[in-house]
mmCIF file of C-alpha atoms and ligand atoms in Angstrom:
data_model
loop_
_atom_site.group_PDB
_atom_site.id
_atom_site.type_symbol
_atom_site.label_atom_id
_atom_site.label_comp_id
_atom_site.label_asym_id
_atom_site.label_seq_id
_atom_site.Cartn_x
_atom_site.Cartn_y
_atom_site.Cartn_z
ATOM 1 C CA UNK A 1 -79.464 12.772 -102.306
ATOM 2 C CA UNK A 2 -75.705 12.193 -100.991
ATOM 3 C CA UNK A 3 -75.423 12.183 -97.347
ATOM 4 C CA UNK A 4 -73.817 15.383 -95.779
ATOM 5 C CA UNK A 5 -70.652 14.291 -93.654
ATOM 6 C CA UNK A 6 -70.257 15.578 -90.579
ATOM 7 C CA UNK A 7 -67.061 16.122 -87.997
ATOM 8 C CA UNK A 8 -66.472 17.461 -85.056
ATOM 9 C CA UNK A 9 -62.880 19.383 -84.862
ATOM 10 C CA UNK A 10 -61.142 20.126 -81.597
ATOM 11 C CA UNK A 11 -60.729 23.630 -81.259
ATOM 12 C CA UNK A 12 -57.889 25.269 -79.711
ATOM 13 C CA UNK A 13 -58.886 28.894 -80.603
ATOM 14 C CA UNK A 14 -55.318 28.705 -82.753
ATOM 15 C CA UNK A 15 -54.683 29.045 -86.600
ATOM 16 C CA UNK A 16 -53.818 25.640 -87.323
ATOM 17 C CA UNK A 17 -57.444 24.111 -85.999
ATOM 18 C CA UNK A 18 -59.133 26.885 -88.329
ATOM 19 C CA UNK A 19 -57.318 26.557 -91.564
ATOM 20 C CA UNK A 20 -58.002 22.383 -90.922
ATOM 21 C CA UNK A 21 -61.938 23.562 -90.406
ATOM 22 C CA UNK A 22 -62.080 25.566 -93.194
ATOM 23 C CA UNK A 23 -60.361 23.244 -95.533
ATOM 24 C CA UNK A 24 -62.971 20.570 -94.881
ATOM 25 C CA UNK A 25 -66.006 23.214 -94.990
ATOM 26 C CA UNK A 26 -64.154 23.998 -98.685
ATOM 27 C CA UNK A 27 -65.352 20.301 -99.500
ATOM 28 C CA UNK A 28 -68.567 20.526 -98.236
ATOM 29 C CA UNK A 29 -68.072 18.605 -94.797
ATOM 30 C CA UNK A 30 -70.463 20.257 -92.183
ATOM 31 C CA UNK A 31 -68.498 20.817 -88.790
ATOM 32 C CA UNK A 32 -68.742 21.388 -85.608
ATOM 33 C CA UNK A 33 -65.801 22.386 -82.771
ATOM 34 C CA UNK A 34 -65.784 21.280 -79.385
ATOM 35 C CA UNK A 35 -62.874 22.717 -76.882
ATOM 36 C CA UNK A 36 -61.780 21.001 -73.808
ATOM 37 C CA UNK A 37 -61.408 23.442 -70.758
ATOM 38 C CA UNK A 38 -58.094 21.932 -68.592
ATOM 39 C CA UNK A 39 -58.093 25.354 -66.461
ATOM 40 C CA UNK A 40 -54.855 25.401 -68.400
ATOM 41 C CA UNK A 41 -55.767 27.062 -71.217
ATOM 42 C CA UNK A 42 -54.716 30.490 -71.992
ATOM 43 C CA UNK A 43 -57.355 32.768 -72.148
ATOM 44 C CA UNK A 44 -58.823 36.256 -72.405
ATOM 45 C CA UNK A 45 -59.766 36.499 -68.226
ATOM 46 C CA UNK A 46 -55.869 36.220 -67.780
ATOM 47 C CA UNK A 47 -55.655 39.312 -69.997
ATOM 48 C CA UNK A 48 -58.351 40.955 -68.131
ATOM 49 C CA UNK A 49 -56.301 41.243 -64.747
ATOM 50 C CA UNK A 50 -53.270 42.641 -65.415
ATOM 51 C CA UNK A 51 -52.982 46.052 -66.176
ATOM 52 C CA UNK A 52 -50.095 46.175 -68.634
ATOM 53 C CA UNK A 53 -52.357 42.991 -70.972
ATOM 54 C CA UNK A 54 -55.009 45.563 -70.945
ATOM 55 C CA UNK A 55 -54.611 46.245 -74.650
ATOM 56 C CA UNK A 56 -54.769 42.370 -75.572
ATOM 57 C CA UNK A 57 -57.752 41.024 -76.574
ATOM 58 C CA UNK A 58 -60.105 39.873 -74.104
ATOM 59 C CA UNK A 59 -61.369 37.326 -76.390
ATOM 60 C CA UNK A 60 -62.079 33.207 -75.512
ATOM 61 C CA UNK A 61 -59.952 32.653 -79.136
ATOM 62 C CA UNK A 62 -62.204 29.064 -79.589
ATOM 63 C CA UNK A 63 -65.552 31.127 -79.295
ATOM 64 C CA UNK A 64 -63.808 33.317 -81.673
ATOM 65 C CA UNK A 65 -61.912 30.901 -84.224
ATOM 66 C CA UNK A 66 -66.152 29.334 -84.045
ATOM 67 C CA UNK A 67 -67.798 32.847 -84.958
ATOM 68 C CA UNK A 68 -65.312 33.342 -87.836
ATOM 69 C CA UNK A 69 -66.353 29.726 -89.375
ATOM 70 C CA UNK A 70 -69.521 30.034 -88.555
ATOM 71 C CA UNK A 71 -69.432 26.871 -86.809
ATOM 72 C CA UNK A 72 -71.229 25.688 -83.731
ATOM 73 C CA UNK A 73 -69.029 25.116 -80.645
ATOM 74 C CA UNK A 74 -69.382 23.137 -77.779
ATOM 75 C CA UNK A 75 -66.573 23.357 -74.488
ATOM 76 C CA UNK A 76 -66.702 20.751 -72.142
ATOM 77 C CA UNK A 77 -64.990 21.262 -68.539
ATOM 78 C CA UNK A 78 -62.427 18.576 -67.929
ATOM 79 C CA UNK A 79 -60.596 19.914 -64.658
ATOM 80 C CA UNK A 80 -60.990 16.880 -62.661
ATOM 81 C CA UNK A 81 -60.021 14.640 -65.364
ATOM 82 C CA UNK A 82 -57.691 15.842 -66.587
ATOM 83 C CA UNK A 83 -55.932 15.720 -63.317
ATOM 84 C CA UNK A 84 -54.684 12.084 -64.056
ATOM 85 C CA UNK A 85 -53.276 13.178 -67.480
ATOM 86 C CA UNK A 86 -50.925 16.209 -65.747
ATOM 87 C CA UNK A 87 -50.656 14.351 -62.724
ATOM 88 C CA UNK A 88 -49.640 10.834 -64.821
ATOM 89 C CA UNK A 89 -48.763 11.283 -68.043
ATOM 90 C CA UNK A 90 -47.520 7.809 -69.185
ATOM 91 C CA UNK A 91 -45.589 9.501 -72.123
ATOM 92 C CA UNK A 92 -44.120 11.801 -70.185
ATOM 93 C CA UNK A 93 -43.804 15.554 -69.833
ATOM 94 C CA UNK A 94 -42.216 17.665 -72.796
ATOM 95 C CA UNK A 95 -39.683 20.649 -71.875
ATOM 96 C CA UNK A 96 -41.929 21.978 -68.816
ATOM 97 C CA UNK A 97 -44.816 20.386 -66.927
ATOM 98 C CA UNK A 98 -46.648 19.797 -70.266
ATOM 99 C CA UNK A 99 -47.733 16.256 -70.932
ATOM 100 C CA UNK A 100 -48.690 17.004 -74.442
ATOM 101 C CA UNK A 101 -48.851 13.772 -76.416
ATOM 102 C CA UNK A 102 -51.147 12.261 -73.228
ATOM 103 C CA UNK A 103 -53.037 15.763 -73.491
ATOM 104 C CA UNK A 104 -53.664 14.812 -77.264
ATOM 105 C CA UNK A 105 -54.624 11.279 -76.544
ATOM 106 C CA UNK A 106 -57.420 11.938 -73.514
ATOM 107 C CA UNK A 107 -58.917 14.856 -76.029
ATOM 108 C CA UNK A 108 -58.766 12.967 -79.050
ATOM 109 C CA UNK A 109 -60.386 10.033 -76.906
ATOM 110 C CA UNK A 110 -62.534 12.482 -74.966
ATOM 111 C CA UNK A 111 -63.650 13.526 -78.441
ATOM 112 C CA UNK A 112 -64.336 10.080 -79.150
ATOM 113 C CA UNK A 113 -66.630 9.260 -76.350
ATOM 114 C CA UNK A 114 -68.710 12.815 -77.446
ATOM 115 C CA UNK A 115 -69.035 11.511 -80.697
ATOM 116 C CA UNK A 116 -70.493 8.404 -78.850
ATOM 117 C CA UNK A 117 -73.078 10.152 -76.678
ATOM 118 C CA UNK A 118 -74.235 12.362 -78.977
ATOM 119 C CA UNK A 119 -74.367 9.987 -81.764
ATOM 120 C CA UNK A 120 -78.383 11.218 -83.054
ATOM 121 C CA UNK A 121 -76.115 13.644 -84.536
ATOM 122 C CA UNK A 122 -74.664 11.726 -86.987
ATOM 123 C CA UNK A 123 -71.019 12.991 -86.723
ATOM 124 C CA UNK A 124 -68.625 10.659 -88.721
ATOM 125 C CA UNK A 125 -65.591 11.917 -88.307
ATOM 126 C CA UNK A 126 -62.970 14.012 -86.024
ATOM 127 C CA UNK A 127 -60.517 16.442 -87.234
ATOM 128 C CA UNK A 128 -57.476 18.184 -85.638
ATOM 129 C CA UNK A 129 -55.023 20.991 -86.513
ATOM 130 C CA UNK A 130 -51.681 18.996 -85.603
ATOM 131 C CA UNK A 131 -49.266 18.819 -88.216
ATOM 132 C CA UNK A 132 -46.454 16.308 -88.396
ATOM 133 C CA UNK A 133 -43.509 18.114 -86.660
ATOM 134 C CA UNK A 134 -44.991 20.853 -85.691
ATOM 135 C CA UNK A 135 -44.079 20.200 -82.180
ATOM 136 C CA UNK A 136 -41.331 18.205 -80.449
ATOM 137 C CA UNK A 137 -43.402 16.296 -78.582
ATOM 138 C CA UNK A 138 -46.956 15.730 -79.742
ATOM 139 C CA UNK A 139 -46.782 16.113 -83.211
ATOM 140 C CA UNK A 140 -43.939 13.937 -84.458
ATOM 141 C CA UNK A 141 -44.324 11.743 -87.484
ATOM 142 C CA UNK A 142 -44.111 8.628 -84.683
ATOM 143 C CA UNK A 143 -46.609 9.810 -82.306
ATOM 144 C CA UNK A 144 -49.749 10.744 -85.244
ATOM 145 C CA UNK A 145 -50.404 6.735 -85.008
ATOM 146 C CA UNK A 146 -49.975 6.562 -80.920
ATOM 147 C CA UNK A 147 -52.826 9.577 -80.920
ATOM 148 C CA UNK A 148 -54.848 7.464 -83.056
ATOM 149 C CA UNK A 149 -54.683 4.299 -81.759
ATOM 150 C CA UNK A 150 -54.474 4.981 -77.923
ATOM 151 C CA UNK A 151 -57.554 7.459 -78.265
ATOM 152 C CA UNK A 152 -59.642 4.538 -79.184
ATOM 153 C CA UNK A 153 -60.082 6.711 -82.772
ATOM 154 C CA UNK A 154 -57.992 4.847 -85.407
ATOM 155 C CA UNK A 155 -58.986 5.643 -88.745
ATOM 156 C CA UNK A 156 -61.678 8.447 -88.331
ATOM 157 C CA UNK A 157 -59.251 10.618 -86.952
ATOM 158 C CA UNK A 158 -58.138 13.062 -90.351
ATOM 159 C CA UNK A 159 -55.488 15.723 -90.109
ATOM 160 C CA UNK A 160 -56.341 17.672 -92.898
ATOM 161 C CA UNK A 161 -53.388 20.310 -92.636
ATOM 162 C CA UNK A 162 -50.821 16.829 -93.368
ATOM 163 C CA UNK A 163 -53.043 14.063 -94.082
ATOM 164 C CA UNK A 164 -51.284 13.334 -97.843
ATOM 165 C CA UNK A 165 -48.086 12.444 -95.346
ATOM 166 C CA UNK A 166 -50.516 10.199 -93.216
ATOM 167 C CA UNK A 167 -51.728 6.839 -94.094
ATOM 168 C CA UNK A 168 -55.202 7.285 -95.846
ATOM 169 C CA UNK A 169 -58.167 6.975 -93.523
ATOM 170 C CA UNK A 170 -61.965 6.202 -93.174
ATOM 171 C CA UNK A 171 -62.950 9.601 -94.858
ATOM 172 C CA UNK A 172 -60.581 9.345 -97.054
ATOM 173 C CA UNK A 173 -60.905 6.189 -98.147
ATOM 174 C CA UNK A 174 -64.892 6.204 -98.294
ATOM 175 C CA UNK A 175 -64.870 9.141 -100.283
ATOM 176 C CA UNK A 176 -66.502 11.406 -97.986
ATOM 177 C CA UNK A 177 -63.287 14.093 -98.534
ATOM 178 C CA UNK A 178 -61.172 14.275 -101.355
ATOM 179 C CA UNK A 179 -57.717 13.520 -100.367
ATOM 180 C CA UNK A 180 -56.099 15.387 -103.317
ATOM 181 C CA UNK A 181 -57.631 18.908 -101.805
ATOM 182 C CA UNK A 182 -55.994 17.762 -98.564
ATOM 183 C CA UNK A 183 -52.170 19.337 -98.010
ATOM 184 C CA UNK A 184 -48.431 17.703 -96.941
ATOM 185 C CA UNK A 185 -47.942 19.937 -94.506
ATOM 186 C CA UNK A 186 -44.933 19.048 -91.593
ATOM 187 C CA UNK A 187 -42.193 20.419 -89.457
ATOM 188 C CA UNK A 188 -42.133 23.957 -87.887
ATOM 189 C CA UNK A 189 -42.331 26.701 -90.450
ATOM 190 C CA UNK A 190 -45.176 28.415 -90.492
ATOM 191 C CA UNK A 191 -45.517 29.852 -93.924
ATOM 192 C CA UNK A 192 -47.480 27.397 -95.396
ATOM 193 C CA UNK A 193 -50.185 27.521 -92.957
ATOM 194 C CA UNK A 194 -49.840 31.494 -93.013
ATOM 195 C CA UNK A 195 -49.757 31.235 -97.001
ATOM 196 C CA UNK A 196 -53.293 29.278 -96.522
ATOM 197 C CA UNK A 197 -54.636 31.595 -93.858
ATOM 198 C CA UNK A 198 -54.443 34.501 -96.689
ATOM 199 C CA UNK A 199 -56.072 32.255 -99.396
ATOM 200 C CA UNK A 200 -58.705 32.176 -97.148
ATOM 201 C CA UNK A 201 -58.673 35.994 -96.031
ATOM 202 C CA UNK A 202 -58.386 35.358 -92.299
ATOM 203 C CA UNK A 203 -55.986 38.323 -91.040
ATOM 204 C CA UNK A 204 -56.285 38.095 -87.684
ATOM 205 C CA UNK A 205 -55.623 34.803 -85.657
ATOM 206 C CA UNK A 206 -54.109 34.034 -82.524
ATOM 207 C CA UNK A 207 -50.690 33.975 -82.284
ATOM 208 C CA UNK A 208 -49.129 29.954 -81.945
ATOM 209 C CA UNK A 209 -46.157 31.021 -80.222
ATOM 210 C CA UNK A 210 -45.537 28.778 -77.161
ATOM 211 C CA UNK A 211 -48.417 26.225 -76.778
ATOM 212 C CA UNK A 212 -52.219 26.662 -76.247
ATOM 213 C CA UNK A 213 -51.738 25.812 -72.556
ATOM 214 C CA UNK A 214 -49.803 27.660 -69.911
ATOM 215 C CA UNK A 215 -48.398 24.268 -68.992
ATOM 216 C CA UNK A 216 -45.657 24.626 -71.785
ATOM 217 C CA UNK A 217 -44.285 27.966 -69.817
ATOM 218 C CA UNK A 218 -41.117 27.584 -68.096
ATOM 219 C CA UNK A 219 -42.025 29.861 -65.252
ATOM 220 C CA UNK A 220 -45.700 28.830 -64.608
ATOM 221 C CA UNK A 221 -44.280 24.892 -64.517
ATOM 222 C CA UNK A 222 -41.985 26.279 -61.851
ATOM 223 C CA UNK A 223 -44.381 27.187 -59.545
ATOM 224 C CA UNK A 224 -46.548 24.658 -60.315
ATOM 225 C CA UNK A 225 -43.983 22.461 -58.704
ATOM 226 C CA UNK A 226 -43.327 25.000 -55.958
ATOM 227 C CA UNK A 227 -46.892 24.399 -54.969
ATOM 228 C CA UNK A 228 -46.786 20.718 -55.060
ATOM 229 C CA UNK A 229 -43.705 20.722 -53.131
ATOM 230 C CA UNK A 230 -44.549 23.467 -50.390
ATOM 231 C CA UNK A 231 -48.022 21.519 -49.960
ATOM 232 C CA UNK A 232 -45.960 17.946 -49.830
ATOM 233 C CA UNK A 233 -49.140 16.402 -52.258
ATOM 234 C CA UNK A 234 -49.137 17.175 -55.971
ATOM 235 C CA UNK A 235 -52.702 17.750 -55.574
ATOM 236 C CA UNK A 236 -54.759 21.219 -57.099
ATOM 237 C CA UNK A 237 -57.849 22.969 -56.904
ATOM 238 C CA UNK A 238 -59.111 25.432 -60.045
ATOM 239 C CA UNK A 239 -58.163 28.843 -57.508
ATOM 240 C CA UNK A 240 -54.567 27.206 -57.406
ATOM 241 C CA UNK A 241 -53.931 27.275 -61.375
ATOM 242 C CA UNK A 242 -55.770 30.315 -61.689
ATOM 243 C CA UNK A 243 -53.526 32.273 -58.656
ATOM 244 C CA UNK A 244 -50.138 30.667 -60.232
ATOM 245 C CA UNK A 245 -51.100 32.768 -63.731
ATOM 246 C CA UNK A 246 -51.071 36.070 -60.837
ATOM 247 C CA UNK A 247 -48.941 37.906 -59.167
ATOM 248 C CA UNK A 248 -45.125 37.399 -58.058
ATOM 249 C CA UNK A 249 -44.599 34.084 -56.341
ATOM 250 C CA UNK A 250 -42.194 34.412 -53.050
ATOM 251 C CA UNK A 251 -41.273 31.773 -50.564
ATOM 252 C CA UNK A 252 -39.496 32.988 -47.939
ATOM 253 C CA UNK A 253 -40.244 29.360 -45.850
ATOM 254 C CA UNK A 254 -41.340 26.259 -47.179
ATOM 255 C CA UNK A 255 -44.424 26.398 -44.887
ATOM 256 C CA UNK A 256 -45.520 29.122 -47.055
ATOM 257 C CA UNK A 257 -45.951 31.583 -49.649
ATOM 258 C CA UNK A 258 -46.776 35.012 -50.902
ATOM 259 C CA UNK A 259 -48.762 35.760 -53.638
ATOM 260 C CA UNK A 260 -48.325 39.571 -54.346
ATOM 261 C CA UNK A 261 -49.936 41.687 -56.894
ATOM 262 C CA UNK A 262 -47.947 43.322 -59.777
ATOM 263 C CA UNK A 263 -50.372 45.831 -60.552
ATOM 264 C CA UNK A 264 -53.766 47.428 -59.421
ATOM 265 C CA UNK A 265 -55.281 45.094 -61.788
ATOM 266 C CA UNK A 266 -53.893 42.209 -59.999
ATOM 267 C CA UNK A 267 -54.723 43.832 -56.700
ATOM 268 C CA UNK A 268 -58.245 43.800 -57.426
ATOM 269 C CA UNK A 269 -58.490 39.985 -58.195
ATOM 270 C CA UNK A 270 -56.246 39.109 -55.585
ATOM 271 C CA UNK A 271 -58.877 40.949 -53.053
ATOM 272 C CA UNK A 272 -61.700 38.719 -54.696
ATOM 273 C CA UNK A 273 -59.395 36.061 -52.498
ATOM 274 C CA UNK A 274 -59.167 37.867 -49.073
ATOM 275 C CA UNK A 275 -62.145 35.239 -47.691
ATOM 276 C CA UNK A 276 -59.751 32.591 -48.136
ATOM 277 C CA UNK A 277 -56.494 33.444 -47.775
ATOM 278 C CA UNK A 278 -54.720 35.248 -45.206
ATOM 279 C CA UNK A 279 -53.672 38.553 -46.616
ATOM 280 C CA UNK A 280 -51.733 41.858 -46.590
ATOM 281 C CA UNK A 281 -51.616 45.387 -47.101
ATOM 282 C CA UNK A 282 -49.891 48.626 -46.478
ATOM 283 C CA UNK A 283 -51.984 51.248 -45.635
ATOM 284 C CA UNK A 284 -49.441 54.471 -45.257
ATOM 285 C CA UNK A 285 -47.876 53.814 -48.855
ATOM 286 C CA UNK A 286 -49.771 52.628 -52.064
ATOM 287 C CA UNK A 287 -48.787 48.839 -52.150
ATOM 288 C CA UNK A 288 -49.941 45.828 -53.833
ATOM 289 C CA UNK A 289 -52.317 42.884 -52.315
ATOM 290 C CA UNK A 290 -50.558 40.313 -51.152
ATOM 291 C CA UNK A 291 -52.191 36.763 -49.991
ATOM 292 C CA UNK A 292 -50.659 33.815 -47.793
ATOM 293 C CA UNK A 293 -50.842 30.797 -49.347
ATOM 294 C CA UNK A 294 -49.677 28.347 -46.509
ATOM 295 C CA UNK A 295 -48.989 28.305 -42.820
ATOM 296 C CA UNK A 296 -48.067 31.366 -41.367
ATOM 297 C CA UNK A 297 -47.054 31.629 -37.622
ATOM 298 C CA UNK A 298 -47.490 35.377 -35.600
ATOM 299 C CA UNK A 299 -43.195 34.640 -35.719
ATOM 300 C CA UNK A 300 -43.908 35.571 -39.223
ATOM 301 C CA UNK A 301 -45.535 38.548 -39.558
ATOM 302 C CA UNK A 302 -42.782 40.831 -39.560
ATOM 303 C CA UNK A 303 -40.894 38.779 -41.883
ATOM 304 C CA UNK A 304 -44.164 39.117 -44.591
ATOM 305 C CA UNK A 305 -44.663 42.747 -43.797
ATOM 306 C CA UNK A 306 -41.156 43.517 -44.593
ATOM 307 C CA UNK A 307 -41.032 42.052 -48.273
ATOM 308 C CA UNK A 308 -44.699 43.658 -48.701
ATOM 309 C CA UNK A 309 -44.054 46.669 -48.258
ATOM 310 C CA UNK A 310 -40.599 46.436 -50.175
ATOM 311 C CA UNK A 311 -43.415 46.046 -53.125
ATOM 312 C CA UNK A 312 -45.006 49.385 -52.568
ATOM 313 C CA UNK A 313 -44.427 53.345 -52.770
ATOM 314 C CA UNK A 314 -43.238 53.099 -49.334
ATOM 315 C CA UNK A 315 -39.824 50.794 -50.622
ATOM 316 C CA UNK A 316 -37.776 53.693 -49.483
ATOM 317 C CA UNK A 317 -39.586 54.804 -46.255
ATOM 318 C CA UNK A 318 -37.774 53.926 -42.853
ATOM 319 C CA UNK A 319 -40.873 52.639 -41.860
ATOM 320 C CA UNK A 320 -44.482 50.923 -43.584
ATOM 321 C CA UNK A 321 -47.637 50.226 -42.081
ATOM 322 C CA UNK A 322 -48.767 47.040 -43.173
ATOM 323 C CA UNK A 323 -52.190 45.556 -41.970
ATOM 324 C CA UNK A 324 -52.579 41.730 -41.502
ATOM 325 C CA UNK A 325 -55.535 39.982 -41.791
ATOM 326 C CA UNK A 326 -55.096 36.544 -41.179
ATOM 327 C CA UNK A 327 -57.875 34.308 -41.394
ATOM 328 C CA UNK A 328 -59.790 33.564 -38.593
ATOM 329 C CA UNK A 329 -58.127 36.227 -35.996
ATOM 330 C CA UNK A 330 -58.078 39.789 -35.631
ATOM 331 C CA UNK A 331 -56.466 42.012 -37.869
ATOM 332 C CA UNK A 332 -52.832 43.333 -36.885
ATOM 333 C CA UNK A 333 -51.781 46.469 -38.490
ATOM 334 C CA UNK A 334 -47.188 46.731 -38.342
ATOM 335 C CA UNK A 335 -44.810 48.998 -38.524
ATOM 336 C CA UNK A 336 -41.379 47.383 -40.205
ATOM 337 C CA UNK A 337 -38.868 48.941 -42.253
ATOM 338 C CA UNK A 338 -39.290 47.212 -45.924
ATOM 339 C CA UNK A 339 -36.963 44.381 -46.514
ATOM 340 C CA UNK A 340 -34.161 46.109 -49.173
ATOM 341 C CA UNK A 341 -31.789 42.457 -49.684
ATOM 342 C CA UNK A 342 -32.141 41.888 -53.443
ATOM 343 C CA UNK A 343 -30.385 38.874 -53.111
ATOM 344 C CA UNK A 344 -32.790 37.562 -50.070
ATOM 345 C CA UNK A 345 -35.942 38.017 -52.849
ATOM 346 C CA UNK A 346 -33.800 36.961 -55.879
ATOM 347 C CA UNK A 347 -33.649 33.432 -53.484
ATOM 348 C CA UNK A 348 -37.260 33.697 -52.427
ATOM 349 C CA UNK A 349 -38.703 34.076 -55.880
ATOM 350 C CA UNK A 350 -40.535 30.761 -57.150
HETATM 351 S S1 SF4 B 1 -49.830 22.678 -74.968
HETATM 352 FE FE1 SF4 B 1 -51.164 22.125 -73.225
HETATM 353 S S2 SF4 B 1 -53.223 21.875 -74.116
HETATM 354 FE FE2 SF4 B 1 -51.762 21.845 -75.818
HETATM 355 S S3 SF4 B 1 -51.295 19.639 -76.122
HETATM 356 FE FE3 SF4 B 1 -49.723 20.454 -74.728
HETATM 357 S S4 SF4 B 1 -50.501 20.056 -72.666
HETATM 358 FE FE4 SF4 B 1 -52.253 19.871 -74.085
#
């Protein structure tokens, strides 16, 4: 009997890595996914916390994109490593703080290496979504053979959504997939791959606009930055990516900022933080949580209290009460008139 091929695809919980799945199940390749958690990624938990996301789906789209190919998948956590792709990307960053080709590489690679240890399980191949031209920076006709080459995969690496625009490789080659039932796919409309989602009656996928990372969003890249350069170390923990996808991000001083809720939703999580951080609240008006991420001195607290409570019910009221709880010292409660210069917060806003 013919051996059954195996690959392992890397899973974004996006369209493109499905359709390339399914088009290799359609030739009787048995696959399985693996997705790389950055702490990047955007996911259902960030839907979870605000209020107004409440109707998105709360839905980890790999573990989903898996159930609906009925394919096994396996995430592997690479926070720390992936700290020396963001923090060094030798190709550089694309329009924000996204160092997507190097992101490609280290999964492709990291894929690799997987393939390596778990090698009892006969895997042959690895598969992606990408599609020449699909994006500006990682998925350019030139960079296909950088990802390739510089993830240590070379010719196992198939992109079945625009292999027939791709030099042939191993699978290819050995017969293992039939080239001709591959597709030419490039640049970035979307039809075909929408056209190829119906043939294969999935109606429901997640949507491609703007990345699979929140690294490719102008505004999160901005305070990523902000944090670097209020901390003076372009350093980060998991709670520091996580807080910059919450909240509105104000620096009044570069010793430090606030983090202050948008909603009750956000409220809630931010008070999951009030351990660490020092934080604030007004307690005669309905107001948001707010948390200090930084140095504060007691020459602050009037300064914070004021844009706090400019946040809440009380905006209007000639005076707040807003209680202080800074970490390690007693709790302060204040009475300040909320701070009403647009143009101050406009400035303050990260
Ligand atoms: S969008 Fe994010 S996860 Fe996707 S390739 Fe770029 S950096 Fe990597």
């Amino acid at each position: 009997m013919a051996k059954q091929h195996k690959a392992v695809a890397l899973i974004s919980g996006g369209l493109d890595s499905m359709l390339a799945v399914r088009v290799l199940q359609e030739q009787g390749i048995e696959v399985e996914g693996i997705n790389f958690f950055t702490g990047f990624c955007v996911e259902g938990h960030t839907h979870a916390i605000r209020n107004q996301d409440k109707e998105k789906k709360k839905r980890n789209n790999a573990l989903w994109v898996a159930e609906q190919l009925g394919i096994k998948l396996h995430i592997v956590d690479v926070i720390e490593e992936y700290k020396d792709v963001l923090l060094n990307p030798k190709h550089g960053y694309g329009a924000n703080m996204n160092p997507c080709l190097d992101c490609k590489i280290f999964m492709v690679n990291k894929a690799v290496e997987w393939v390596k240890e778990n090698h009892e399980n006969g895997f042959d191949f690895i598969i992606t979504g990408e599609v020449i031209g699909q994006r500006p920076m990682s998925q350019r006709k030139q960079t296909m053979p950088i990802v390739a080459k510089e993830s240590g995969a070379d010719d196992i690496l198939l992109r079945p959504l625009c292999a027939k625009n791709l030099p042939e490789t191993k699978p290819e080659l050995e017969g293992w997939v039939d080239r001709e039932k591959l597709y030419d796919f490039s640049g970035r409309n979307r039809k075909p791959q929408m056209a190829l989602a119906k043939q294969f009656g999935f109606d429901d996928y997640a949507s491609p606009a703007g990345g699979c990372c929140f690294l490719t969003d102008e505004n999160y890249s901005k305070k990523l930055v902000d944090l670097w350069d209020g901390r003076g170390s372009r350093e980060y923990q998991m709670d520091d990516i996580m807080l910059l996808k919450v909240g509105r991000h104000i620096r009044p001083k570069p010793e430090f900022k606030l983090i202050i809720a948008r909603d009750a939703g956000e409220s809630k999580f931010l008070e999951g933080y009030r351990k660490e951080f020092t934080t604030l609240l007004a307690t005669s008006h309905n107001g948001p949580m707010a948390l200090v991420d930084g140095t504060l001195t007691e020459q602050d607290h009037a300064l914070v209290a004021g844009i706090v409570a400019r946040y809440g019910q009380g905006r209007d009221a000639e005076a707040v009460e807003v209680k202080i709880s800074p970490l390690g010292s007693d709790e302060e409660m204040i009475s300040i008139t909320p701070l009403t210069s647009e143009q101050v917060l406009e400035e303050w806003h990260v």
